[in-house]
Short mmCIF file of C-alpha atoms in Angstrom, two decimals:
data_model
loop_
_atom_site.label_atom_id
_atom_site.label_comp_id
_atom_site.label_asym_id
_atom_site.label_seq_id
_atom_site.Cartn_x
_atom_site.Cartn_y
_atom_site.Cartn_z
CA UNK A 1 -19.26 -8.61 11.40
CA UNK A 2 -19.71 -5.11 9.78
CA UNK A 3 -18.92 -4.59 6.22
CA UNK A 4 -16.51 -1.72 5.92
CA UNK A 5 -15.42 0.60 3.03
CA UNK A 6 -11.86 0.05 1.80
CA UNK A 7 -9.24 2.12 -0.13
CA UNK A 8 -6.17 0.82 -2.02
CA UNK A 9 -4.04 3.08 -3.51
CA UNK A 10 -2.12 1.92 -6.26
CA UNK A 11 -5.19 -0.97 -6.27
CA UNK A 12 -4.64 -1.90 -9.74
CA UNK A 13 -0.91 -2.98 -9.45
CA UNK A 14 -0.08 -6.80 -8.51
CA UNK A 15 0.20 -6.01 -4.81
CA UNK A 16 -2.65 -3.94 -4.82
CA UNK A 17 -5.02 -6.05 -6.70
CA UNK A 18 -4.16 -8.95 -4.26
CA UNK A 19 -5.06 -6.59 -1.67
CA UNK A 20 -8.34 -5.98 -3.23
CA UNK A 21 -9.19 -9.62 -3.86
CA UNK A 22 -8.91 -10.22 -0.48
CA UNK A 23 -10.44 -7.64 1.47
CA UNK A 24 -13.22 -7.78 -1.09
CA UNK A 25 -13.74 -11.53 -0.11
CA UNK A 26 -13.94 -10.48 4.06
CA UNK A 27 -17.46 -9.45 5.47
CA UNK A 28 -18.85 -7.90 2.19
CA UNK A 29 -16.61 -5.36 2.09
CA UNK A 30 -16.71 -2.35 -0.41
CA UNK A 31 -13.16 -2.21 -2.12
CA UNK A 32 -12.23 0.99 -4.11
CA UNK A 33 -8.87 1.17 -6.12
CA UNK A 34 -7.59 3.81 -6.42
CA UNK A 35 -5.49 4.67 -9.85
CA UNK A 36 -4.20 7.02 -11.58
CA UNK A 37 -6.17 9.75 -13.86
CA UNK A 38 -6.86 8.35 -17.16
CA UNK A 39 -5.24 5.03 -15.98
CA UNK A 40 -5.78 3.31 -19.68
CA UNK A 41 -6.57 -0.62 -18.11
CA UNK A 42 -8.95 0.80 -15.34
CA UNK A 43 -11.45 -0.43 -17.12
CA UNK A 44 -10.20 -4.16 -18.07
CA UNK A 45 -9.01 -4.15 -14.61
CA UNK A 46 -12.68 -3.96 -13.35
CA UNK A 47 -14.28 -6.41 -15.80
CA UNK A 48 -11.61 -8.59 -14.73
CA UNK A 49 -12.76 -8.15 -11.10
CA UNK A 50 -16.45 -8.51 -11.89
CA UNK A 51 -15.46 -11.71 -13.74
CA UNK A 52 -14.17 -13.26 -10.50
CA UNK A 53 -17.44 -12.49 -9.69
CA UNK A 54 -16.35 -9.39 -7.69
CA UNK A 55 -19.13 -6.75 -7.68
CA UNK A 56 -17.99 -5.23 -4.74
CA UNK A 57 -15.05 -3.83 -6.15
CA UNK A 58 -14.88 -0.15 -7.35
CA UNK A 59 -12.18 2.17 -9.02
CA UNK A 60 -11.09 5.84 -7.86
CA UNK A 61 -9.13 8.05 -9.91
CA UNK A 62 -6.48 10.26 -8.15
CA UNK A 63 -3.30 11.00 -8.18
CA UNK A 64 -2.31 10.62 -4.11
CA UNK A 65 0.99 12.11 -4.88
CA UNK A 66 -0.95 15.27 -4.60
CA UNK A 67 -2.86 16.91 -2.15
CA UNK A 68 -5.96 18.28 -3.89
CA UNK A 69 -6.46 15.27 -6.44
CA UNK A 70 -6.28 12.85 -2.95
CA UNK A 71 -9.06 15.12 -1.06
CA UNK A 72 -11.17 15.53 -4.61
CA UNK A 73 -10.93 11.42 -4.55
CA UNK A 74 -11.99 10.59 -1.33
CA UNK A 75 -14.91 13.44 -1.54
CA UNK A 76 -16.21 11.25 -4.73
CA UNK A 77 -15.39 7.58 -2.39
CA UNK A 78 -17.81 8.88 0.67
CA UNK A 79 -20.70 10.54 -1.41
CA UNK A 80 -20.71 7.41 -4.52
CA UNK A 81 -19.83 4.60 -1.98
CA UNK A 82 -19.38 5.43 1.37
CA UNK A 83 -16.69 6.48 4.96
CA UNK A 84 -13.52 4.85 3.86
CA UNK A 85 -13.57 2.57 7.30
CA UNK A 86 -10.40 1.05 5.92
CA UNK A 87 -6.79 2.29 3.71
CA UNK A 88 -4.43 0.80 2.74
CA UNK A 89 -1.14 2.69 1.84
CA UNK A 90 0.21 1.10 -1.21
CA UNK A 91 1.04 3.33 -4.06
CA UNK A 92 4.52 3.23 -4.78
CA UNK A 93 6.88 3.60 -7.74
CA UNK A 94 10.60 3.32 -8.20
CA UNK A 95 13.35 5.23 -9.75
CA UNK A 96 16.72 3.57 -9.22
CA UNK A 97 20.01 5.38 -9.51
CA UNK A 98 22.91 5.52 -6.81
CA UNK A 99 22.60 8.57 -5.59
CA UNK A 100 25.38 10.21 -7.65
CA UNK A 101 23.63 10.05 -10.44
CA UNK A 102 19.33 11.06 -9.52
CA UNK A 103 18.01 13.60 -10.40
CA UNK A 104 16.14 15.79 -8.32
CA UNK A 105 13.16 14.78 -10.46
CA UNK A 106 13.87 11.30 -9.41
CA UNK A 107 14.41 11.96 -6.39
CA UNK A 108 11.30 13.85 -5.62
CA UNK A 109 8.39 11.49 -7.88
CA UNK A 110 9.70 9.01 -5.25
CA UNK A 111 9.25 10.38 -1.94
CA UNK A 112 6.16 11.92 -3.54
CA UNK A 113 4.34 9.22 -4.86
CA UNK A 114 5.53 6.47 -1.95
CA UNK A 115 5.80 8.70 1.28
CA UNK A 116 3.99 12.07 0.68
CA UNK A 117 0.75 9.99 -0.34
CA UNK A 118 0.08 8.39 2.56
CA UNK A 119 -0.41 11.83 4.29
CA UNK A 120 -2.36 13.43 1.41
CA UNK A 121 -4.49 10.48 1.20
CA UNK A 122 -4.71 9.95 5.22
CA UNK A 123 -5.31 13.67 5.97
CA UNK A 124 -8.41 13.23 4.28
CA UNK A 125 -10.14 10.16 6.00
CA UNK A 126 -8.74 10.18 9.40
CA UNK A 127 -11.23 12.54 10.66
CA UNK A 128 -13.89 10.58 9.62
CA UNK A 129 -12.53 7.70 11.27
CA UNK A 130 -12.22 8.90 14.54
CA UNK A 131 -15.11 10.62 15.00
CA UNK A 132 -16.81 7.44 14.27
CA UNK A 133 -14.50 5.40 16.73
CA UNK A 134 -13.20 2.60 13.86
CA UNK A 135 -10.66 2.55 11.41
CA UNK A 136 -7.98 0.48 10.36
CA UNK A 137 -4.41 1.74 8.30
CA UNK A 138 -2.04 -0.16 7.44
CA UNK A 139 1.06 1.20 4.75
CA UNK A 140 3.36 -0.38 2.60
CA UNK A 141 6.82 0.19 3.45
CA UNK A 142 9.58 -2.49 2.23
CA UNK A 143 12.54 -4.78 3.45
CA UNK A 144 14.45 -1.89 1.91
CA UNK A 145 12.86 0.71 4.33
CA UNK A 146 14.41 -1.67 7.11
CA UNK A 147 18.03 -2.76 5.50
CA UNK A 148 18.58 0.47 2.90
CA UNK A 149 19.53 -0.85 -0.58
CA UNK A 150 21.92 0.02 -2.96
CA UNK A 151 20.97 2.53 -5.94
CA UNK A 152 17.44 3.10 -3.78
CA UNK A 153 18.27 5.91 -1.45
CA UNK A 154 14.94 7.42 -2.78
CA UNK A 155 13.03 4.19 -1.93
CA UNK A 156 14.77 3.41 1.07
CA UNK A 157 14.11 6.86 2.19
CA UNK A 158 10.35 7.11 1.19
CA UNK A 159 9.65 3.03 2.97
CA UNK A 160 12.11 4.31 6.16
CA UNK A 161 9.64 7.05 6.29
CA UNK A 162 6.50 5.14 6.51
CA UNK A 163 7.74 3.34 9.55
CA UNK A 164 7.80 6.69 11.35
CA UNK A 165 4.73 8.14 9.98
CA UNK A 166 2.83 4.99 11.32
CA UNK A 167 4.40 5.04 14.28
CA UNK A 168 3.26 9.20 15.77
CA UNK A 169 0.05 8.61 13.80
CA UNK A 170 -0.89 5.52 16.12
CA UNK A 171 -0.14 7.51 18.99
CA UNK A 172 -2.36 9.93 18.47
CA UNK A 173 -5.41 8.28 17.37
CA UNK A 174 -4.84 5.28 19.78
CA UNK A 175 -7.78 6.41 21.58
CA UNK A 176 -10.30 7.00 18.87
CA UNK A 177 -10.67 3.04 17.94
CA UNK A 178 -8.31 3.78 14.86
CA UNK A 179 -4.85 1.61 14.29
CA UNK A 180 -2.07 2.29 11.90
CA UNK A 181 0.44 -0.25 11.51
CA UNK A 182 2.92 -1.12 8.52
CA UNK A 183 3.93 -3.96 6.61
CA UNK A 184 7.29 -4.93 5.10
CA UNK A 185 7.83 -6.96 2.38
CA UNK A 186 10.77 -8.54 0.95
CA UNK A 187 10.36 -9.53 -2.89
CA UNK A 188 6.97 -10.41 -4.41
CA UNK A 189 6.05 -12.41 -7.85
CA UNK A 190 4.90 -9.69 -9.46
CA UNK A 191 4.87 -8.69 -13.48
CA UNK A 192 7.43 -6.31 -12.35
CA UNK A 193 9.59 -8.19 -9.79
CA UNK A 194 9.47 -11.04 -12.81
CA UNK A 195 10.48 -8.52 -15.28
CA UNK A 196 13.69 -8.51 -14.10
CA UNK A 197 17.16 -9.85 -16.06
CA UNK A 198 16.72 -13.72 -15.36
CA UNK A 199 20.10 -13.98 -13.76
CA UNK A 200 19.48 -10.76 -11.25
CA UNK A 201 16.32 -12.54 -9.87
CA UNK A 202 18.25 -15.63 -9.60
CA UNK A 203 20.67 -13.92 -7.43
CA UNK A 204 17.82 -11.97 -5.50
CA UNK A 205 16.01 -15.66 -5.48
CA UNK A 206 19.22 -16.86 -3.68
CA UNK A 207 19.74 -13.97 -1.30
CA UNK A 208 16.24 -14.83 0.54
CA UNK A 209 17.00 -17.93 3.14
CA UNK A 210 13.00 -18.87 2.32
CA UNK A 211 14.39 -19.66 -1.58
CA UNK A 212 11.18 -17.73 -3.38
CA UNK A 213 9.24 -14.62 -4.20
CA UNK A 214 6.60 -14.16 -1.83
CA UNK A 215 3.17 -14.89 -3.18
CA UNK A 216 0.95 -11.25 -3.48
CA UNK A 217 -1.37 -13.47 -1.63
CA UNK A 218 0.44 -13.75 1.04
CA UNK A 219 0.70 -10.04 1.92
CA UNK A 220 -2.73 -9.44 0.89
CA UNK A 221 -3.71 -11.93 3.98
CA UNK A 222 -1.66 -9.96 6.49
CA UNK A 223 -2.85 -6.76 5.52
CA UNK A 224 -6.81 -8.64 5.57
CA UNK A 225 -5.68 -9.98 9.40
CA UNK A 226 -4.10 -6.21 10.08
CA UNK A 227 -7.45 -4.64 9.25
CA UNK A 228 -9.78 -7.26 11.21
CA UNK A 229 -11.34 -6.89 14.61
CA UNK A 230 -9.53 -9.50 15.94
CA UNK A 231 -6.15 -7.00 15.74
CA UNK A 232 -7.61 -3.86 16.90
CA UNK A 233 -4.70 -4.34 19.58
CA UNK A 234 -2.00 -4.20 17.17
CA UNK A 235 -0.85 -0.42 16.41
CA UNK A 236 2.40 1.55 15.82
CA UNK A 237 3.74 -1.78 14.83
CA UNK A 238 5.46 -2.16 11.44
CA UNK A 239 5.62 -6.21 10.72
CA UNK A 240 8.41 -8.14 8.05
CA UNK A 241 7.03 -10.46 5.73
CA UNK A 242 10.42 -10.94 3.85
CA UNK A 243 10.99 -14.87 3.95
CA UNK A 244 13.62 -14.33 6.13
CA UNK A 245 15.83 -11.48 4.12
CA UNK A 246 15.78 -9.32 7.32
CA UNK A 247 15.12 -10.03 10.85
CA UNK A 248 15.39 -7.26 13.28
#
């Protein structure tokens, strides 16, 4: 099989280095994370990487919450590395307040950062991908996209949004050998989802009917199986990996 280029935005976080570690293990692929400028652990984040012996892995610096930074990004990825073949929408952030009480500067780094990036990012490769015939995106939306959530209208929004986004996207590239799908997931064991007060997880923890955190693992190998040959018939389809929090 033909070793592709990847990009991961937000590559450096716990879902996003999972991500990496995976699609950097398929076919010899080329993964490139992207962070933010002047991200201080980009560079223990990469001897880390090489450590698990992964040379294969690269970092991009960009802020995909903005247009220009995204193109300037991707311009470096294709002329240091090569085509992105393969991106995956993952950058995300979160700024919980119920709604009576965000700010419009809340409200906006959100649906920046976790909706408006996968177009400023995707406007920029999706050209290349279609005049080539292959590509494979896949974007990280959220249980919370599916359900809404209390105190996350910004989230909710922003992960609601992805669904649709995915969904016009595949329908007009169907025909150029590009997909774009988008995942769900419920709650992951990450530094972050850990971080929280021991008796809120405990209550999250008892709220999912699977009775744990998903594994970053685990979503990493749906996204790897999302952006394989073997599902180049999968598209416009936005798939729950939740442990059972949300079935629709």
């Amino acid at each position: 099989m033909t070793a592709r280029v990847a990009l991961v935005t937000g590559g450096m976080g716990g879902i996003g280095t999972a991500i990496c570690r995976r699609l950097a293990s398929a076919n010899g692929n080329a993964v490139v994370a992207n962070c933010l400028p002047g991200y201080a652990h980009k560079d223990a984040w990469l001897e880390q990487m090489r450590a698990e012996g992964f040379d294969n892995v690269h970092a991009a610096e960009g802020d995909v919450a903005d247009f220009e930074s995204s193109g300037e990004m991707v311009g470096r990825i294709d002329s240091e590395i090569g085509r992105v073949d393969i991106l995956i929408n993952n950058a995300g952030i979160v700024r919980d307040n119920t709604l009576h009480k965000m700010s419009p500067m809340d409200w906006t780094a959100v649906i920046n950062t976790n909706l408006n990036s996968a177009f400023n990012v995707t406007k920029h490769v999706l050209d290349s991908m279609c005049e080539r015939g292959w590509g494979r995106i896949v974007n990280l939306s959220s249980v919370n996209g599916q359900r809404g959530q209390f105190g996350q209208t910004n989230y909710s929004a922003a992960k609601a949004g992805i669904h649709g986004f995915a969904k016009a996207l595949a329908q007009e590239v169907v025909k150029k050998g590009v997909t774009v799908n988008s995942v769900s997931p419920g709650y992951v064991a990450t530094d972050l989802v850990r971080s929280i007060r021991k008796d809120v997880l405990e209550r999250i923890v008892a709220g999912i009917p699977m009775g744990r955190l998903a594994d970053p693992a685990e979503i990493a190998g749906l996204i790897a199986y999302l952006t394989s040959e073997e599902a180049g018939y999968i598209t416009g389809a936005n798939i729950a990996i939740n442990g059972g929090m949300y079935m629709s």
